[in-house]
Every structure is written in structure tokens, then in C-alpha cells.
mmCIF file of C-alpha atoms in Angstrom:
data_model
loop_
_atom_site.group_PDB
_atom_site.id
_atom_site.type_symbol
_atom_site.label_atom_id
_atom_site.label_comp_id
_atom_site.label_asym_id
_atom_site.label_seq_id
_atom_site.Cartn_x
_atom_site.Cartn_y
_atom_site.Cartn_z
ATOM 1 C CA UNK A 1 148.774 77.838 179.093
ATOM 2 C CA UNK A 2 147.097 74.945 177.690
ATOM 3 C CA UNK A 3 147.195 72.447 174.576
ATOM 4 C CA UNK A 4 143.356 73.684 174.300
ATOM 5 C CA UNK A 5 142.910 77.329 175.679
ATOM 6 C CA UNK A 6 139.253 78.991 175.738
ATOM 7 C CA UNK A 7 139.714 82.143 177.212
ATOM 8 C CA UNK A 8 136.529 84.646 178.114
ATOM 9 C CA UNK A 9 134.764 82.981 175.267
ATOM 10 C CA UNK A 10 131.505 84.135 174.527
ATOM 11 C CA UNK A 11 128.506 84.026 172.079
ATOM 12 C CA UNK A 12 125.661 86.137 171.016
ATOM 13 C CA UNK A 13 122.978 85.953 168.360
ATOM 14 C CA UNK A 14 121.826 89.785 168.156
ATOM 15 C CA UNK A 15 121.450 91.045 171.814
ATOM 16 C CA UNK A 16 121.052 86.955 173.248
ATOM 17 C CA UNK A 17 124.383 86.270 174.657
ATOM 18 C CA UNK A 18 123.965 82.238 174.896
ATOM 19 C CA UNK A 19 127.147 81.606 176.018
ATOM 20 C CA UNK A 20 129.086 83.710 179.395
ATOM 21 C CA UNK A 21 132.872 84.041 179.141
ATOM 22 C CA UNK A 22 133.651 80.565 179.479
ATOM 23 C CA UNK A 23 137.249 79.869 180.413
ATOM 24 C CA UNK A 24 138.874 76.387 180.092
ATOM 25 C CA UNK A 25 142.368 75.158 179.577
ATOM 26 C CA UNK A 26 142.577 71.487 178.228
ATOM 27 C CA UNK A 27 145.991 69.811 178.602
ATOM 28 C CA UNK A 28 147.409 67.436 176.039
ATOM 29 C CA UNK A 29 146.094 64.050 176.270
ATOM 30 C CA UNK A 30 143.059 65.170 178.323
ATOM 31 C CA UNK A 31 139.483 64.051 177.719
ATOM 32 C CA UNK A 32 137.415 66.923 178.565
ATOM 33 C CA UNK A 33 133.544 66.191 178.571
ATOM 34 C CA UNK A 34 131.061 69.146 178.508
ATOM 35 C CA UNK A 35 127.898 68.180 180.063
ATOM 36 C CA UNK A 36 124.422 69.477 180.929
ATOM 37 C CA UNK A 37 121.068 69.738 179.717
ATOM 38 C CA UNK A 38 119.681 70.841 176.193
ATOM 39 C CA UNK A 39 120.025 74.293 175.411
ATOM 40 C CA UNK A 40 123.042 75.048 178.259
ATOM 41 C CA UNK A 41 125.503 76.057 175.515
ATOM 42 C CA UNK A 42 127.722 72.666 175.125
ATOM 43 C CA UNK A 43 127.257 72.092 171.473
ATOM 44 C CA UNK A 44 127.822 76.009 170.819
ATOM 45 C CA UNK A 45 131.259 75.496 172.354
ATOM 46 C CA UNK A 46 132.033 72.614 170.632
ATOM 47 C CA UNK A 47 131.139 74.469 167.478
ATOM 48 C CA UNK A 48 132.976 77.534 168.104
ATOM 49 C CA UNK A 49 136.409 75.149 168.837
ATOM 50 C CA UNK A 50 135.501 73.633 165.390
ATOM 51 C CA UNK A 51 135.003 77.021 163.758
ATOM 52 C CA UNK A 52 131.612 75.674 162.593
ATOM 53 C CA UNK A 53 130.389 79.329 164.857
ATOM 54 C CA UNK A 54 132.012 82.318 165.042
ATOM 55 C CA UNK A 55 133.798 83.582 168.281
ATOM 56 C CA UNK A 56 131.721 86.530 169.600
ATOM 57 C CA UNK A 57 134.351 88.042 172.012
ATOM 58 C CA UNK A 58 136.996 85.907 173.690
ATOM 59 C CA UNK A 59 139.766 83.583 172.512
ATOM 60 C CA UNK A 60 140.420 80.433 171.379
ATOM 61 C CA UNK A 61 143.909 78.665 170.751
ATOM 62 C CA UNK A 62 145.235 75.537 169.754
ATOM 63 C CA UNK A 63 148.887 74.821 170.699
ATOM 64 C CA UNK A 64 149.533 78.737 171.332
ATOM 65 C CA UNK A 65 148.170 79.683 167.927
ATOM 66 C CA UNK A 66 144.953 81.507 168.230
ATOM 67 C CA UNK A 67 141.854 80.190 166.236
ATOM 68 C CA UNK A 68 139.514 83.033 166.013
ATOM 69 C CA UNK A 69 138.547 83.801 162.584
ATOM 70 C CA UNK A 70 140.577 80.330 160.966
ATOM 71 C CA UNK A 71 138.936 78.394 158.678
ATOM 72 C CA UNK A 72 138.116 74.926 159.860
ATOM 73 C CA UNK A 73 139.870 73.071 157.455
ATOM 74 C CA UNK A 74 142.901 74.942 158.793
ATOM 75 C CA UNK A 75 142.742 74.106 162.675
ATOM 76 C CA UNK A 76 143.668 70.466 162.510
ATOM 77 C CA UNK A 77 141.060 69.346 164.409
ATOM 78 C CA UNK A 78 138.633 66.138 163.952
ATOM 79 C CA UNK A 79 134.944 66.052 164.315
ATOM 80 C CA UNK A 80 132.729 62.529 165.042
ATOM 81 C CA UNK A 81 129.072 64.078 164.725
ATOM 82 C CA UNK A 82 126.049 62.408 166.264
ATOM 83 C CA UNK A 83 124.609 61.340 162.611
ATOM 84 C CA UNK A 84 128.033 59.922 161.486
ATOM 85 C CA UNK A 85 127.656 62.043 158.514
ATOM 86 C CA UNK A 86 129.173 59.384 156.597
ATOM 87 C CA UNK A 87 128.761 59.195 152.376
ATOM 88 C CA UNK A 88 126.367 56.529 151.473
ATOM 89 C CA UNK A 89 127.514 56.260 147.992
ATOM 90 C CA UNK A 90 131.074 55.577 149.137
ATOM 91 C CA UNK A 91 132.917 52.445 150.591
ATOM 92 C CA UNK A 92 134.028 52.503 154.294
ATOM 93 C CA UNK A 93 137.700 52.857 153.090
ATOM 94 C CA UNK A 94 136.725 55.498 150.903
ATOM 95 C CA UNK A 95 134.923 57.190 153.901
ATOM 96 C CA UNK A 96 137.972 57.073 155.971
ATOM 97 C CA UNK A 97 140.283 58.283 153.626
ATOM 98 C CA UNK A 98 138.204 60.940 151.507
ATOM 99 C CA UNK A 99 139.641 63.290 153.776
ATOM 100 C CA UNK A 100 143.070 62.711 153.266
ATOM 101 C CA UNK A 101 142.257 62.486 149.582
ATOM 102 C CA UNK A 102 141.040 65.973 149.574
ATOM 103 C CA UNK A 103 144.447 67.196 151.596
ATOM 104 C CA UNK A 104 146.353 65.630 148.694
ATOM 105 C CA UNK A 105 147.668 62.609 150.442
ATOM 106 C CA UNK A 106 149.541 60.267 148.225
ATOM 107 C CA UNK A 107 147.826 57.056 147.589
ATOM 108 C CA UNK A 108 150.308 54.892 149.348
ATOM 109 C CA UNK A 109 150.406 56.987 152.688
ATOM 110 C CA UNK A 110 146.400 57.197 152.225
ATOM 111 C CA UNK A 111 146.038 53.176 152.092
ATOM 112 C CA UNK A 112 148.451 52.917 155.078
ATOM 113 C CA UNK A 113 146.999 55.092 157.349
ATOM 114 C CA UNK A 114 143.331 53.449 156.359
ATOM 115 C CA UNK A 115 144.846 50.012 157.515
ATOM 116 C CA UNK A 116 146.266 51.160 160.740
ATOM 117 C CA UNK A 117 143.191 52.640 161.704
ATOM 118 C CA UNK A 118 140.992 50.008 160.640
ATOM 119 C CA UNK A 119 143.048 47.687 162.597
ATOM 120 C CA UNK A 120 142.668 49.807 165.411
ATOM 121 C CA UNK A 121 138.861 50.190 165.373
ATOM 122 C CA UNK A 122 138.641 46.512 164.329
ATOM 123 C CA UNK A 123 136.661 47.038 161.175
ATOM 124 C CA UNK A 124 139.087 45.453 158.635
ATOM 125 C CA UNK A 125 136.206 43.285 157.375
ATOM 126 C CA UNK A 126 134.025 46.327 156.588
ATOM 127 C CA UNK A 127 136.303 48.405 154.073
ATOM 128 C CA UNK A 128 134.622 47.389 151.039
ATOM 129 C CA UNK A 129 131.320 47.657 152.414
ATOM 130 C CA UNK A 130 128.745 50.778 151.812
ATOM 131 C CA UNK A 131 127.514 52.585 154.997
ATOM 132 C CA UNK A 132 123.786 51.218 154.549
ATOM 133 C CA UNK A 133 125.202 47.824 155.080
ATOM 134 C CA UNK A 134 126.570 48.067 158.425
ATOM 135 C CA UNK A 135 125.076 48.692 162.142
ATOM 136 C CA UNK A 136 124.905 51.745 164.127
ATOM 137 C CA UNK A 137 127.860 50.923 165.985
ATOM 138 C CA UNK A 138 129.782 49.885 162.966
ATOM 139 C CA UNK A 139 128.945 52.962 161.292
ATOM 140 C CA UNK A 140 130.152 55.058 164.652
ATOM 141 C CA UNK A 141 133.617 53.107 164.290
ATOM 142 C CA UNK A 142 133.940 54.517 160.797
ATOM 143 C CA UNK A 143 132.961 57.962 161.970
ATOM 144 C CA UNK A 144 135.492 57.853 164.290
ATOM 145 C CA UNK A 145 138.133 56.218 161.936
ATOM 146 C CA UNK A 146 137.710 58.906 159.342
ATOM 147 C CA UNK A 147 138.433 61.232 162.271
ATOM 148 C CA UNK A 148 141.385 59.287 163.639
ATOM 149 C CA UNK A 149 143.427 58.654 160.127
ATOM 150 C CA UNK A 150 144.079 62.389 159.839
ATOM 151 C CA UNK A 151 145.936 62.796 163.259
ATOM 152 C CA UNK A 152 144.619 65.965 164.397
ATOM 153 C CA UNK A 153 145.700 68.154 167.244
ATOM 154 C CA UNK A 154 142.112 67.768 168.964
ATOM 155 C CA UNK A 155 139.267 65.620 168.469
ATOM 156 C CA UNK A 156 135.774 66.861 168.881
ATOM 157 C CA UNK A 157 132.802 64.580 169.877
ATOM 158 C CA UNK A 158 129.300 65.962 169.316
ATOM 159 C CA UNK A 159 126.794 63.426 171.251
ATOM 160 C CA UNK A 160 128.087 60.675 169.101
ATOM 161 C CA UNK A 161 126.727 57.911 171.000
ATOM 162 C CA UNK A 162 122.974 59.253 171.415
ATOM 163 C CA UNK A 163 121.843 57.184 168.472
ATOM 164 C CA UNK A 164 122.481 53.866 169.737
ATOM 165 C CA UNK A 165 120.607 51.452 172.054
ATOM 166 C CA UNK A 166 121.582 51.186 175.658
ATOM 167 C CA UNK A 167 124.001 48.353 175.318
ATOM 168 C CA UNK A 168 125.509 49.479 172.611
ATOM 169 C CA UNK A 169 125.646 52.685 174.285
ATOM 170 C CA UNK A 170 127.816 50.865 176.987
ATOM 171 C CA UNK A 171 129.912 48.560 174.511
ATOM 172 C CA UNK A 172 130.771 52.242 172.474
ATOM 173 C CA UNK A 173 131.756 54.067 175.562
ATOM 174 C CA UNK A 174 134.412 51.130 176.611
ATOM 175 C CA UNK A 175 135.907 51.363 173.038
ATOM 176 C CA UNK A 176 136.429 55.284 173.405
ATOM 177 C CA UNK A 177 137.940 54.884 176.798
ATOM 178 C CA UNK A 178 140.278 52.431 175.474
ATOM 179 C CA UNK A 179 140.995 54.258 172.546
ATOM 180 C CA UNK A 180 142.053 57.069 174.447
ATOM 181 C CA UNK A 181 144.506 55.475 176.866
ATOM 182 C CA UNK A 182 145.867 53.756 173.754
ATOM 183 C CA UNK A 183 146.386 56.897 171.779
ATOM 184 C CA UNK A 184 146.731 59.533 174.747
ATOM 185 C CA UNK A 185 144.549 62.059 172.325
ATOM 186 C CA UNK A 186 143.266 65.248 173.174
ATOM 187 C CA UNK A 187 139.521 65.012 173.228
ATOM 188 C CA UNK A 188 136.528 67.166 174.049
ATOM 189 C CA UNK A 189 133.311 65.547 174.011
ATOM 190 C CA UNK A 190 129.551 66.870 174.313
ATOM 191 C CA UNK A 191 126.899 64.736 175.981
ATOM 192 C CA UNK A 192 123.992 65.232 178.103
ATOM 193 C CA UNK A 193 124.263 61.721 179.716
ATOM 194 C CA UNK A 194 126.037 62.405 182.827
ATOM 195 C CA UNK A 195 126.890 58.472 183.035
ATOM 196 C CA UNK A 196 129.119 58.963 180.288
ATOM 197 C CA UNK A 197 130.763 62.036 181.721
ATOM 198 C CA UNK A 198 131.656 60.300 184.736
ATOM 199 C CA UNK A 199 133.173 57.164 182.825
ATOM 200 C CA UNK A 200 135.107 58.620 179.911
ATOM 201 C CA UNK A 201 136.199 61.969 181.191
ATOM 202 C CA UNK A 202 139.485 62.943 183.153
ATOM 203 C CA UNK A 203 137.858 66.260 183.562
ATOM 204 C CA UNK A 204 134.133 67.615 183.391
ATOM 205 C CA UNK A 205 132.603 70.892 182.622
ATOM 206 C CA UNK A 206 129.348 70.964 183.685
ATOM 207 C CA UNK A 207 127.097 73.904 181.978
ATOM 208 C CA UNK A 208 123.789 75.250 182.318
ATOM 209 C CA UNK A 209 122.518 78.393 181.150
ATOM 210 C CA UNK A 210 125.408 79.168 179.097
ATOM 211 C CA UNK A 211 127.726 79.280 181.831
ATOM 212 C CA UNK A 212 130.234 76.662 183.257
ATOM 213 C CA UNK A 213 128.903 75.783 186.362
ATOM 214 C CA UNK A 214 131.765 73.454 187.765
ATOM 215 C CA UNK A 215 135.177 72.280 186.219
ATOM 216 C CA UNK A 216 136.880 69.604 187.540
ATOM 217 C CA UNK A 217 137.782 65.749 187.900
ATOM 218 C CA UNK A 218 134.774 63.671 187.936
ATOM 219 C CA UNK A 219 135.673 62.538 191.973
ATOM 220 C CA UNK A 220 135.448 66.391 192.367
ATOM 221 C CA UNK A 221 132.131 66.804 190.632
ATOM 222 C CA UNK A 222 130.460 64.109 192.406
ATOM 223 C CA UNK A 223 131.894 64.584 195.812
ATOM 224 C CA UNK A 224 131.835 68.086 196.153
ATOM 225 C CA UNK A 225 129.468 69.823 193.802
ATOM 226 C CA UNK A 226 129.954 73.608 193.768
ATOM 227 C CA UNK A 227 126.135 74.393 193.864
ATOM 228 C CA UNK A 228 122.706 72.411 194.100
ATOM 229 C CA UNK A 229 122.474 72.232 190.301
ATOM 230 C CA UNK A 230 125.501 70.316 190.112
ATOM 231 C CA UNK A 231 124.659 68.334 192.910
ATOM 232 C CA UNK A 232 121.292 67.187 191.205
ATOM 233 C CA UNK A 233 122.385 66.938 187.909
ATOM 234 C CA UNK A 234 125.469 64.733 188.513
ATOM 235 C CA UNK A 235 124.647 61.467 189.980
ATOM 236 C CA UNK A 236 121.619 58.630 189.407
ATOM 237 C CA UNK A 237 120.159 58.547 191.677
ATOM 238 C CA UNK A 238 120.597 62.327 192.285
ATOM 239 C CA UNK A 239 121.897 63.544 195.537
ATOM 240 C CA UNK A 240 119.305 63.440 198.570
ATOM 241 C CA UNK A 241 118.711 67.170 199.459
ATOM 242 C CA UNK A 242 117.173 67.711 202.683
ATOM 243 C CA UNK A 243 116.588 71.082 204.452
ATOM 244 C CA UNK A 244 118.585 71.163 208.011
ATOM 245 C CA UNK A 245 118.988 73.367 210.827
ATOM 246 C CA UNK A 246 122.632 74.076 212.062
ATOM 247 C CA UNK A 247 122.768 73.442 215.836
ATOM 248 C CA UNK A 248 125.390 73.599 218.127
ATOM 249 C CA UNK A 249 126.915 70.521 220.437
ATOM 250 C CA UNK A 250 128.874 70.264 223.174
ATOM 251 C CA UNK A 251 131.771 69.314 220.687
ATOM 252 C CA UNK A 252 131.330 70.695 217.063
ATOM 253 C CA UNK A 253 127.999 71.234 215.417
ATOM 254 C CA UNK A 254 125.025 68.990 213.966
ATOM 255 C CA UNK A 255 122.367 69.278 211.082
ATOM 256 C CA UNK A 256 118.695 68.874 212.707
ATOM 257 C CA UNK A 257 115.834 67.355 210.961
ATOM 258 C CA UNK A 258 112.759 65.255 211.579
ATOM 259 C CA UNK A 259 112.212 61.619 210.262
ATOM 260 C CA UNK A 260 109.086 60.536 208.700
ATOM 261 C CA UNK A 261 107.434 60.539 212.622
ATOM 262 C CA UNK A 262 108.485 64.194 212.979
ATOM 263 C CA UNK A 263 110.817 63.030 215.535
ATOM 264 C CA UNK A 264 114.156 65.224 216.098
ATOM 265 C CA UNK A 265 117.182 63.677 214.189
ATOM 266 C CA UNK A 266 120.376 65.074 215.014
ATOM 267 C CA UNK A 267 123.165 64.416 212.254
ATOM 268 C CA UNK A 268 126.750 65.686 213.887
ATOM 269 C CA UNK A 269 129.361 66.754 211.198
ATOM 270 C CA UNK A 270 132.853 65.242 210.964
ATOM 271 C CA UNK A 271 135.160 68.412 210.741
ATOM 272 C CA UNK A 272 133.019 71.427 210.154
ATOM 273 C CA UNK A 273 134.686 74.302 208.687
ATOM 274 C CA UNK A 274 134.672 77.774 210.249
ATOM 275 C CA UNK A 275 132.167 79.424 207.564
ATOM 276 C CA UNK A 276 129.899 76.271 207.968
ATOM 277 C CA UNK A 277 130.408 76.884 211.883
ATOM 278 C CA UNK A 278 128.799 80.670 211.291
ATOM 279 C CA UNK A 279 125.325 78.789 210.031
ATOM 280 C CA UNK A 280 124.699 78.068 213.462
ATOM 281 C CA UNK A 281 120.947 78.853 213.824
ATOM 282 C CA UNK A 282 120.202 78.894 210.370
ATOM 283 C CA UNK A 283 118.637 76.649 207.924
ATOM 284 C CA UNK A 284 120.518 74.946 204.918
ATOM 285 C CA UNK A 285 120.396 72.345 202.630
ATOM 286 C CA UNK A 286 122.565 69.063 203.481
ATOM 287 C CA UNK A 287 123.346 66.934 200.634
ATOM 288 C CA UNK A 288 124.234 63.359 200.650
ATOM 289 C CA UNK A 289 124.887 60.792 198.013
ATOM 290 C CA UNK A 290 122.308 57.352 198.079
ATOM 291 C CA UNK A 291 125.203 55.449 198.816
ATOM 292 C CA UNK A 292 126.219 57.049 201.813
ATOM 293 C CA UNK A 293 122.878 56.302 203.111
ATOM 294 C CA UNK A 294 122.633 52.789 203.418
ATOM 295 C CA UNK A 295 121.820 49.879 205.707
ATOM 296 C CA UNK A 296 124.463 49.341 208.789
ATOM 297 C CA UNK A 297 125.876 46.500 207.673
ATOM 298 C CA UNK A 298 126.749 47.998 204.116
ATOM 299 C CA UNK A 299 128.045 51.059 205.569
ATOM 300 C CA UNK A 300 131.590 52.135 204.518
ATOM 301 C CA UNK A 301 134.217 50.660 207.198
ATOM 302 C CA UNK A 302 136.690 53.121 206.697
ATOM 303 C CA UNK A 303 134.203 56.119 207.659
ATOM 304 C CA UNK A 304 134.897 57.947 210.818
ATOM 305 C CA UNK A 305 131.193 59.160 211.274
ATOM 306 C CA UNK A 306 128.142 56.930 210.852
ATOM 307 C CA UNK A 307 124.920 57.875 211.771
ATOM 308 C CA UNK A 308 122.543 55.525 212.390
ATOM 309 C CA UNK A 309 118.896 56.390 212.712
ATOM 310 C CA UNK A 310 115.376 54.506 212.795
ATOM 311 C CA UNK A 311 112.997 55.306 209.780
ATOM 312 C CA UNK A 312 109.855 54.415 208.214
ATOM 313 C CA UNK A 313 110.725 52.803 204.879
ATOM 314 C CA UNK A 314 108.387 54.311 202.089
ATOM 315 C CA UNK A 315 109.308 52.042 198.481
ATOM 316 C CA UNK A 316 111.829 49.452 198.109
ATOM 317 C CA UNK A 317 113.271 48.982 194.721
ATOM 318 C CA UNK A 318 115.412 45.932 194.190
ATOM 319 C CA UNK A 319 117.794 46.829 191.305
ATOM 320 C CA UNK A 320 119.980 43.360 190.845
ATOM 321 C CA UNK A 321 123.421 44.641 193.019
ATOM 322 C CA UNK A 322 121.660 46.987 195.234
ATOM 323 C CA UNK A 323 118.258 47.788 197.059
ATOM 324 C CA UNK A 324 117.044 51.529 196.589
ATOM 325 C CA UNK A 325 114.893 51.893 199.476
ATOM 326 C CA UNK A 326 112.611 55.529 200.150
ATOM 327 C CA UNK A 327 112.318 57.153 203.112
ATOM 328 C CA UNK A 328 111.819 60.694 204.268
ATOM 329 C CA UNK A 329 113.857 63.091 206.301
ATOM 330 C CA UNK A 330 112.847 66.800 206.843
ATOM 331 C CA UNK A 331 109.774 66.084 204.901
ATOM 332 C CA UNK A 332 111.698 65.200 201.610
ATOM 333 C CA UNK A 333 112.156 61.648 199.979
ATOM 334 C CA UNK A 334 115.087 60.209 200.309
ATOM 335 C CA UNK A 335 116.794 57.359 198.174
ATOM 336 C CA UNK A 336 118.957 54.987 200.528
ATOM 337 C CA UNK A 337 121.347 52.709 198.329
ATOM 338 C CA UNK A 338 121.173 49.541 200.319
ATOM 339 C CA UNK A 339 122.532 45.905 199.695
ATOM 340 C CA UNK A 340 120.759 43.439 197.565
ATOM 341 C CA UNK A 341 120.240 41.066 200.135
ATOM 342 C CA UNK A 342 118.907 43.892 203.028
ATOM 343 C CA UNK A 343 115.217 42.678 204.267
ATOM 344 C CA UNK A 344 112.911 46.038 204.582
ATOM 345 C CA UNK A 345 109.584 46.319 203.591
ATOM 346 C CA UNK A 346 107.331 49.318 202.904
ATOM 347 C CA UNK A 347 105.461 50.567 206.058
ATOM 348 C CA UNK A 348 107.976 48.890 208.173
ATOM 349 C CA UNK A 349 110.847 50.955 210.378
ATOM 350 C CA UNK A 350 114.194 50.207 209.143
ATOM 351 C CA UNK A 351 117.826 51.139 210.517
ATOM 352 C CA UNK A 352 119.631 53.411 208.165
ATOM 353 C CA UNK A 353 123.479 54.520 208.274
ATOM 354 C CA UNK A 354 124.367 57.853 206.958
ATOM 355 C CA UNK A 355 127.931 58.587 206.420
ATOM 356 C CA UNK A 356 128.599 62.133 207.203
ATOM 357 C CA UNK A 357 131.996 61.620 206.355
ATOM 358 C CA UNK A 358 130.597 62.333 203.133
ATOM 359 C CA UNK A 359 128.188 65.188 203.362
ATOM 360 C CA UNK A 360 128.018 68.623 201.634
ATOM 361 C CA UNK A 361 125.917 71.744 202.599
ATOM 362 C CA UNK A 362 124.456 74.392 200.650
ATOM 363 C CA UNK A 363 123.392 77.956 201.229
ATOM 364 C CA UNK A 364 119.530 77.876 201.098
ATOM 365 C CA UNK A 365 119.953 81.620 199.310
ATOM 366 C CA UNK A 366 122.917 81.136 196.974
ATOM 367 C CA UNK A 367 122.319 77.559 196.389
ATOM 368 C CA UNK A 368 126.225 77.411 196.762
ATOM 369 C CA UNK A 369 128.100 74.376 198.535
ATOM 370 C CA UNK A 370 129.479 75.891 201.975
ATOM 371 C CA UNK A 371 133.379 74.841 202.212
#
């Protein structure tokens, strides 16, 4: 049993079921991120944990106590909203301690808790100001302070950084990560930003269409996506997906496809599973991350199976620390992540190195990964 248990949780509006039997166990101190496109059910699930939405069936428990039907104020959770939801007529200090005041916490205790949180978030100098006098990042810190001061069992974050500009979002992401490491708090965090999900979480639940598509560590989600949706949703640029035919070799099997000129390209697998071997003669989808598709000099030296091919360069995109080079395999555009100083030009031939240790394969019909 986890610290926060979600068992077979469903949510329906009339006959429309928007969440389908969600099963997630969150351990104490974990940072779980619910990520997915708009309308996938992640905010609905967060609101069910908070008690803002009733659960239709299943169970949600915190520290072994079932929360079904328990009022939000009795759940010992704290929520940080996208809109900050600060009281404009109150000072920062009053905003932070308002919840404690409502729970009849004595004033000396309130002030001590406020000062501790203000120091932690480095907002001591803001305590007498009104929210209207603060920047977006400062307001977000105050909203976090109001949650932290209560010392709840679970923190719930609902897209808290989406209203901030790009640089501030990166800065606040780092602050939230440091805060989690310092406090060891149990956090459930909703976002549609897969970079946020990868950088903040200890585990990620990728959601789509009301279903949890995959639950795992950032490394598991990124390297071994359960299906094509997860493969394309997580990662920027997203995973290259190439239709290939599985063919038998003297030793092992290979993925067979064609380069930009229609010439056959054979990509042998490192250690194919028996299940993958059963696909000999069939067409599957080969998945290669851009960083596993690079120039020979930039290939992973620890890899056991690097396959080099010649192919035509379509577009180059210098990106500072990297150069993204587009080519085609199997008639599909593919992104290769090369070194910054690589010398390649559109329309020219270039040497590409593919790390087949990192290759994943998907069934074309089910769209599920073949183990």
C-alpha cells in the first residue's frame, strides 16, 4: 500500500466516462507528475484527489484512510493552482497564514510558520506587499508558501508554471525541484509540458483519453515507451518512427528499410527477444530517439551496436549546443541530433550513425511496444 493510493478510480459525467479505472500508488516522498494533452483527464484526477470532484467508482486513500466522500478541508492536502488564487486585499503574509487562521492556529505559531516558509522560499522582503505589487514568479512563490505553511500529507500542483514566461518557468522548475529535495514532500503535479514532467518527477503517469498509458520513472518512459502515443508525446524532438520489415540474418535479425534514394538499409538488432524474432517477414515500426541517430564522431562510445549509413541531408537546424539534421528513412522524415560543429549541408550526402542498442519496436496494429 502506498502513501497515496488510487484504486480503479473512474469518473463519469452522466453516461460519459472520462477517467477509466486508474490505478496508481504513490509512495511517501515521491514526486508524481501527471502529464498528457489537454482533455486527457489529468486535472480531473487531481481534483478527485483534492476532493473538488467526486469519485464515481473506485477508491482514493491517503495514509491508509479512504478519502471517498471526505470534504476537501478534512483531507490534509494543499493545492497550488495555475491562477495562484491569492487574495488581492491581503498582504503576502496574510495570504500565507490565512488557512492557518481559519483552522484556529494561535498567532505566534502562524507567524513562526510564515517566517520559516518565507525564508525557505526567499520571500521575506515581500511579506508586507499586496499580490498586485508582485511579479508572476513572486506570486507563484507566495501560492507555494501558502501550501507549504500547512505541512500537509500531499501537495497537489495544477499546472502552476503555465502562466509564466519561458525563462521564469525554467527558474521556477529548478526551485520546485530543490524544494522537493529539501522537504522530501509527497507531490502530485499536473502539466501538459513533457520537459517539466521529465525534469521534476521521480515517476510519471502519461495519460491520454482518460487512460494511464504508462506509469514509470522518467528513464523508463523515455527509453522504453509502452506504445506509440508515449513515444511521440515524450521527448523533444519526438522519437523517429520508421516502418521497417523484420528480416532474418545468418546471426540474428535486422530491420530493413530504405534511404532517401530508395536503397536498402539493414539495421541489425543487438539482442532481439524471442517475441521480436516471431515478427520475421512482417512490417513493424522502428523507434529511434534523435540523440541515438547522429554523426559517427558523436556516437555513444559505450554502445555495442552502432550502424553507419550514408543518406541525404534535407534540412539542418543549428541549435547552439547541437545541430539537428533532417533526413528520410522508409519515406519518413527523421531528426538526427549531431554535434554543434558538424559540417553538413542540405542536399549533400552525409554519414549517419544509428545506435541500435537504443532502438525500440512497435506493432503496427496494436501500436504497443514489442518487448
